[in-house]
mmCIF file of C-alpha atoms in Angstrom:
data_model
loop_
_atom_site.group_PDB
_atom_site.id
_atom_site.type_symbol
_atom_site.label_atom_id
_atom_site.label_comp_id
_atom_site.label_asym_id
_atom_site.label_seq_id
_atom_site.Cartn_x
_atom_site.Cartn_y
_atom_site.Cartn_z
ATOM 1 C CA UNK A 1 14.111 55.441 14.485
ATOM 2 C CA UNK A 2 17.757 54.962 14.026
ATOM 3 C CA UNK A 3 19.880 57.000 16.217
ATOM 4 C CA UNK A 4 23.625 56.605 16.710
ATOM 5 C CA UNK A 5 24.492 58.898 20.263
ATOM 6 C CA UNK A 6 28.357 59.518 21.105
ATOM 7 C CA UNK A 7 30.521 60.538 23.776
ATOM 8 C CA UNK A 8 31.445 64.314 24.483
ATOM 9 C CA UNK A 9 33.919 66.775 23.493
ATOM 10 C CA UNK A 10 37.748 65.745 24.866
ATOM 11 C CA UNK A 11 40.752 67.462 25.271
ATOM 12 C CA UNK A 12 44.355 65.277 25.178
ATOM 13 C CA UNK A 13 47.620 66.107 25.417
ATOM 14 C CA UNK A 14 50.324 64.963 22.869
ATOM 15 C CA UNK A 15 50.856 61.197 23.007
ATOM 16 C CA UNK A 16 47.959 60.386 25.224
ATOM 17 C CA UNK A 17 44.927 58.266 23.945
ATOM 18 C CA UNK A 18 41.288 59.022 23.237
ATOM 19 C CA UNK A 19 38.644 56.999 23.561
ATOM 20 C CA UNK A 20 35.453 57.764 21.628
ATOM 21 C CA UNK A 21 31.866 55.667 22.105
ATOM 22 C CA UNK A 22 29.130 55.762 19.641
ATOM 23 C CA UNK A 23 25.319 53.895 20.862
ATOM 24 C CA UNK A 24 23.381 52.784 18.630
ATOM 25 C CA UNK A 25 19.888 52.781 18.974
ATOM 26 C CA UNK A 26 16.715 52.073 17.118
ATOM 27 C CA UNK A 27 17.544 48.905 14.898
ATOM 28 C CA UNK A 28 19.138 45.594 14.902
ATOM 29 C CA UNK A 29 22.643 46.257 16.355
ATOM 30 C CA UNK A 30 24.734 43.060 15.262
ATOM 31 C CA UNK A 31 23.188 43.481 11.603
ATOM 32 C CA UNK A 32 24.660 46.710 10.409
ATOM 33 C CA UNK A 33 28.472 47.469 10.147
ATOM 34 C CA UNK A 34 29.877 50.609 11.551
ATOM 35 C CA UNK A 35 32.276 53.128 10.691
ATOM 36 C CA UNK A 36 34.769 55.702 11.367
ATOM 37 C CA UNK A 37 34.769 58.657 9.933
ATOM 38 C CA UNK A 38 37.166 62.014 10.940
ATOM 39 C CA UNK A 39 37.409 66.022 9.959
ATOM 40 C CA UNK A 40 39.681 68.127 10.743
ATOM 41 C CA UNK A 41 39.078 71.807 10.906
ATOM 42 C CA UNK A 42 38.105 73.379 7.722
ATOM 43 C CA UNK A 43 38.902 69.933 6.239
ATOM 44 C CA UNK A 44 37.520 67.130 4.360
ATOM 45 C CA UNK A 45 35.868 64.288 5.530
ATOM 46 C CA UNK A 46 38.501 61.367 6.037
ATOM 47 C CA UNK A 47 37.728 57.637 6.815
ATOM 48 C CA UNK A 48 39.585 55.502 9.665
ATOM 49 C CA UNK A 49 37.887 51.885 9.849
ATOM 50 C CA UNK A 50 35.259 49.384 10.182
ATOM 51 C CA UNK A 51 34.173 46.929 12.366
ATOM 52 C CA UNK A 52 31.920 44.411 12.303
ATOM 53 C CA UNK A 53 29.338 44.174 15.701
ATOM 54 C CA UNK A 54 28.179 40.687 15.204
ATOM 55 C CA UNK A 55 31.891 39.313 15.256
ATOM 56 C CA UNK A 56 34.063 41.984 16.319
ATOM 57 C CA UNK A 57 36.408 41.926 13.053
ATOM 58 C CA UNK A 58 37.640 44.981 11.861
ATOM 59 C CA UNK A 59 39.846 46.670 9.274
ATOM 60 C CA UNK A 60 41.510 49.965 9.531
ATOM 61 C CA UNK A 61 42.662 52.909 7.465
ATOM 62 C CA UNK A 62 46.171 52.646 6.301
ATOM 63 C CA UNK A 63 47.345 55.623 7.459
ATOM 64 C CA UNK A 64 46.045 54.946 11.354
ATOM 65 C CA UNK A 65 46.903 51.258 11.355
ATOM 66 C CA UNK A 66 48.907 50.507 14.587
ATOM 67 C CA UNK A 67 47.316 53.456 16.242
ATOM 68 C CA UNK A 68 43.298 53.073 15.750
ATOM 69 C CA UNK A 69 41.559 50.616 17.384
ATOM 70 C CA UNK A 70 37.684 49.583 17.528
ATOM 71 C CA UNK A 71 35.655 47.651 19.600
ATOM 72 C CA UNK A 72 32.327 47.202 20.375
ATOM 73 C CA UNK A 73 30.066 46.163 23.377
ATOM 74 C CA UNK A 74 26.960 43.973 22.402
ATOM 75 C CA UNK A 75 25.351 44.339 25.964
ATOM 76 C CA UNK A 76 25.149 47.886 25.293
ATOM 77 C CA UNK A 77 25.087 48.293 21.949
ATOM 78 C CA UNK A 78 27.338 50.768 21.617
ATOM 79 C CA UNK A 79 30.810 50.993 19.533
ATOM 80 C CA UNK A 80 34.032 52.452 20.631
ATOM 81 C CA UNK A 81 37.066 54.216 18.685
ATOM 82 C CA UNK A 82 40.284 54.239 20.504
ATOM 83 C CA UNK A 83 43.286 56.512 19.117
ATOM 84 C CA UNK A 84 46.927 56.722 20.569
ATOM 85 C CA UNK A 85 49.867 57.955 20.275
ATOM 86 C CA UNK A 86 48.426 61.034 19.711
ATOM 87 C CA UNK A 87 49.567 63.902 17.947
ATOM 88 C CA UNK A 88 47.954 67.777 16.941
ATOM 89 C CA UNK A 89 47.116 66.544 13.334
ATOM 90 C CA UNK A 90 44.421 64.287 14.925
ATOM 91 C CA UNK A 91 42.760 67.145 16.549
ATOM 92 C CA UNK A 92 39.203 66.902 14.093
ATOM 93 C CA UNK A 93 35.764 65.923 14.392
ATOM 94 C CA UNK A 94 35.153 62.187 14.892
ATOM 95 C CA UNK A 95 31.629 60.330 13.862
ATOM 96 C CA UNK A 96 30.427 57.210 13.681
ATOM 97 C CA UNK A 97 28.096 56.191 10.532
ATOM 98 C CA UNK A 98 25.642 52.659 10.002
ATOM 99 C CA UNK A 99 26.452 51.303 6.930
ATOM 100 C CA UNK A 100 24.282 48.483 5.762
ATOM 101 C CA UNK A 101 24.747 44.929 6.216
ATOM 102 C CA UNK A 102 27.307 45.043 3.278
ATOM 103 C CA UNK A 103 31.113 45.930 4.223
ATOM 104 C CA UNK A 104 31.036 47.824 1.225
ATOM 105 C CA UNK A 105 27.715 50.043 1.472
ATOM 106 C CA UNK A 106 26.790 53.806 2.137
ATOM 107 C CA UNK A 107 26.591 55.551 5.191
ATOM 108 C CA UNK A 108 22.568 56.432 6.156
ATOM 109 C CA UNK A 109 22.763 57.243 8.946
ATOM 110 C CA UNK A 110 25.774 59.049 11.295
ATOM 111 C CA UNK A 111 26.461 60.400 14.888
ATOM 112 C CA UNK A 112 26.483 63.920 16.011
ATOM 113 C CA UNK A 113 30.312 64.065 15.876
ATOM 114 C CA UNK A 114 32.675 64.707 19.116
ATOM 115 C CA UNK A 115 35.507 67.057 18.774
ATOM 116 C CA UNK A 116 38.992 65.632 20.023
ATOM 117 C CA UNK A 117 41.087 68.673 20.510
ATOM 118 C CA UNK A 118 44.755 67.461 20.828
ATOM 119 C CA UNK A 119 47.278 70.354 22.491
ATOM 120 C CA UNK A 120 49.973 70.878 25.127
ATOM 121 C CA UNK B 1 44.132 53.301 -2.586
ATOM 122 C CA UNK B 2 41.317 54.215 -4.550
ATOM 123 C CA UNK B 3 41.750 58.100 -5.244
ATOM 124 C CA UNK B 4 38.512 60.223 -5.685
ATOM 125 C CA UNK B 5 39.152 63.283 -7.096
ATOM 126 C CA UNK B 6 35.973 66.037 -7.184
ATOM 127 C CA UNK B 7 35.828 69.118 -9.203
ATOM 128 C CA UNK B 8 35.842 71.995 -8.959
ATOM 129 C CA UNK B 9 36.594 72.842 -4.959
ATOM 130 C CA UNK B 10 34.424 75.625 -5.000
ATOM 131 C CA UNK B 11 31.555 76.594 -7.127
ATOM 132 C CA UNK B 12 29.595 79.625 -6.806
ATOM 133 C CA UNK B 13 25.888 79.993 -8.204
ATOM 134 C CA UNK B 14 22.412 81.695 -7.645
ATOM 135 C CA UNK B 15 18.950 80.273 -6.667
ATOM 136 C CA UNK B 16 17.595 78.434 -9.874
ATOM 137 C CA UNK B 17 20.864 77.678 -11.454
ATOM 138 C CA UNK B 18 21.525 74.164 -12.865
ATOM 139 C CA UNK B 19 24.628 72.832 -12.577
ATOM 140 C CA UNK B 20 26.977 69.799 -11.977
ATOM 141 C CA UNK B 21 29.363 68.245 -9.820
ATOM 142 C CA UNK B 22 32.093 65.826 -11.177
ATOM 143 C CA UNK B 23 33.876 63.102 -9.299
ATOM 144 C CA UNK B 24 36.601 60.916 -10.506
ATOM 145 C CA UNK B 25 38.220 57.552 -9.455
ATOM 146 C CA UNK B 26 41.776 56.359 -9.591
ATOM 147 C CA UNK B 27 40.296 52.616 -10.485
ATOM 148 C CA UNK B 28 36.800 51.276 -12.131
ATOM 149 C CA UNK B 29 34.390 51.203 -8.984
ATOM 150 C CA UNK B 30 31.703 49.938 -10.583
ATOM 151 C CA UNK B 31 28.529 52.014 -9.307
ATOM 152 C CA UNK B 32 30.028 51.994 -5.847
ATOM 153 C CA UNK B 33 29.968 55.525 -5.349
ATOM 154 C CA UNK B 34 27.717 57.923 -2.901
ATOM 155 C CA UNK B 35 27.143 61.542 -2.368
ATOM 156 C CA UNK B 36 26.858 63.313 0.485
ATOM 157 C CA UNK B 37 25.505 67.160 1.746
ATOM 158 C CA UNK B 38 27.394 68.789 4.736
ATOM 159 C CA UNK B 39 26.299 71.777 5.846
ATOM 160 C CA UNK B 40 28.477 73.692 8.636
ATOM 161 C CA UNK B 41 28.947 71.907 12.205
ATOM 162 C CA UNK B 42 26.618 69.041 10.684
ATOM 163 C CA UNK B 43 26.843 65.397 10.144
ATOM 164 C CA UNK B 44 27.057 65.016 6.173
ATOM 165 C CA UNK B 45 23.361 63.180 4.965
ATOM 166 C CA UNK B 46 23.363 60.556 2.242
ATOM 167 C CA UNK B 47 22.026 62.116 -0.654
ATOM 168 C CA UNK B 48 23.120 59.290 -3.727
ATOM 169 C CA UNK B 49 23.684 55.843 -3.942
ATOM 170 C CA UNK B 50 24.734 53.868 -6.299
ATOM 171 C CA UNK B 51 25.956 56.346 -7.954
ATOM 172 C CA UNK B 52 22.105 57.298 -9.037
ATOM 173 C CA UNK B 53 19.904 55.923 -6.584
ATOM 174 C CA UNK B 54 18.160 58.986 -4.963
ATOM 175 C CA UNK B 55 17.792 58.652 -0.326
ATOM 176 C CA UNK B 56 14.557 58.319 0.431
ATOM 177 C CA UNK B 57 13.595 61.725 1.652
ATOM 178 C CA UNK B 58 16.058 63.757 -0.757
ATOM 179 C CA UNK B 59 14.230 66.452 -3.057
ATOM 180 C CA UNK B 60 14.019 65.285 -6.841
ATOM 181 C CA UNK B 61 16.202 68.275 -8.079
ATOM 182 C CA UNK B 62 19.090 66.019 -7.343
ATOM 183 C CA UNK B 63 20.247 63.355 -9.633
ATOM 184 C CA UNK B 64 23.539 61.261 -10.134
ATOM 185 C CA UNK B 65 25.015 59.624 -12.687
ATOM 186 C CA UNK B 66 27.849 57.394 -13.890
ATOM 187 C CA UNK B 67 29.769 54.288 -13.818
ATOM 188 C CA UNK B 68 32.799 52.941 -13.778
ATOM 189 C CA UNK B 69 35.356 56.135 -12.835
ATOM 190 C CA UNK B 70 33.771 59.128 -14.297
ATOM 191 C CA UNK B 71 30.880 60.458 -11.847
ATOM 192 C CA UNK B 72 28.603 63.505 -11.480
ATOM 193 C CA UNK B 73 26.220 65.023 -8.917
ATOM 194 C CA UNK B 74 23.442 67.249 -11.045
ATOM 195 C CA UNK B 75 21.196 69.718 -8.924
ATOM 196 C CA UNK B 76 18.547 70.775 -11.150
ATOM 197 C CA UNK B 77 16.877 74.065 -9.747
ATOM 198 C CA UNK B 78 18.980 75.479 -7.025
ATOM 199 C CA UNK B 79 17.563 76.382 -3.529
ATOM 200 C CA UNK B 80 18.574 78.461 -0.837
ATOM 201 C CA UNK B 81 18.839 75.131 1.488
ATOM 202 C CA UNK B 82 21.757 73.496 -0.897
ATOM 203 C CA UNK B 83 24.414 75.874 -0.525
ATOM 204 C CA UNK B 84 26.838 73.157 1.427
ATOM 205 C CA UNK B 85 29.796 70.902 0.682
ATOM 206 C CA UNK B 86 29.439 68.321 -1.136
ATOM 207 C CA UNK B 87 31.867 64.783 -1.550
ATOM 208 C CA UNK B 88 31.604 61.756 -3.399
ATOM 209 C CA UNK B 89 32.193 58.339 -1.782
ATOM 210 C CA UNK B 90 33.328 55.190 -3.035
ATOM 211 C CA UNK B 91 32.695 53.147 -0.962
ATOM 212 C CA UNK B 92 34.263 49.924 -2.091
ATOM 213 C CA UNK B 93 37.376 51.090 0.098
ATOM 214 C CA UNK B 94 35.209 53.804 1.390
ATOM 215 C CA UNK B 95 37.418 56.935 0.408
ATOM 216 C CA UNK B 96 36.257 60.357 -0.036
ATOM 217 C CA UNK B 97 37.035 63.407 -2.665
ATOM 218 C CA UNK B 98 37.866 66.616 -1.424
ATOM 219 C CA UNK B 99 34.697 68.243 -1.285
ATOM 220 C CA UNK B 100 33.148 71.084 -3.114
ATOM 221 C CA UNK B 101 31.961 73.772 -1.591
ATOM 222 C CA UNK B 102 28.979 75.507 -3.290
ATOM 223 C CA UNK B 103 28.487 79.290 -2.693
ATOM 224 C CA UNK B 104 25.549 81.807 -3.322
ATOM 225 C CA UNK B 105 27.297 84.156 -6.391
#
């Protein structure tokens, strides 16, 4: 069964960087694209990017362009979401959800979430 | 962007009500459009696609509809297990609406 696994809970101070990882488990990983998708407290549900795991392309949110950036490790299987610069605003819920092998496609299937708590 | 733009925010009900969720886009998206279920502290689940294609596993007493900008979410006998958030998806830039939150009246 299809099971996407990420990283735990971190706490950053202002301006540092996070660096979230999302395995993927239970299908084909190179044949599915995978996003990013963030809440913040009591908020809605906001999406940050895309990347591709066969090639490594990617495109980003406008907002978080210049600050977002994803990767993703073939060996392992497993997809990464780095964040910089960062600020209290970005303190939210992060997850990772499978789309299909369509850029443009719904999200079945999605992480557990991992809370980045930014504060001094 | 492609805004999505869900009414209302909050909507409260009883078990065995009908009613309906509405979601608008800023631009024709075609039948690009999904809904989703979040319940508190979970993941959201795929519920539409297609704007009326039901998840495999998702109960019958929810139906979508629509095309072009004008969406809506219909759940047809209300359960204890749906009170959640809902949001609409479009997923050819993949934005969301703001959610609406459904509440036991």
């Amino acid at each position: 069964q299809v099971q996407l696994v990420q990283s735990g809970a971190e706490v950053k101070k202002p301006g540092a960087s996070v660096k979230v990882s999302c395995k993927a488990s239970g299908y084909t990983f190179i044949s599915y694209y995978m996003h990013w998708v963030r809440q913040a407290p009591g908020q809605g549900l906001e999406w940050m990017g895309i990347i591709n795991p066969s090639g490594g392309s990617t495109s980003y949110a406008q907002k978080l362009q210049g600050r977002v950036t994803m990767t993703r490790d073939r060996s392992t299987s497993t997809v990464y979401m780095e964040l910089s610069s960062l600020r209290s605003e970005d303190t939210a819920v992060y997850y990772c959800a499978r789309g299909t092998e369509y850029s443009s496609s719904p999200f079945q299937y999605w992480g557990q979430g991992t809370l980045v708590t930014v504060s001094s | 962007d492609i805004q999505m733009t869900q009414s209302p925010s909050t909507l409260s009900a009883s078990v065995g009500d009908r009613l309906t969720i509405t979601c608008r886009a800023s631009q024709n998206i075609s039948s690009r459009l999904a809904w989703y279920q979040q319940k508190p502290g979970k993941a959201p689940k795929l519920l539409i696609y297609k704007a009326s294609s039901l998840e495999s596993g998702v109960p019958i007493r929810f139906s979508g509809s629509g095309s072009g900008t004008e969406f809506t979410l219909t759940i047809s006998s209300l359960q204890p297990d749906d009170f959640a958030t809902y949001y609409c998806q479009q997923y050819n830039s993949h934005t969301f609406g703001q959610g609406t939150k459904l509440e036991i009246k």
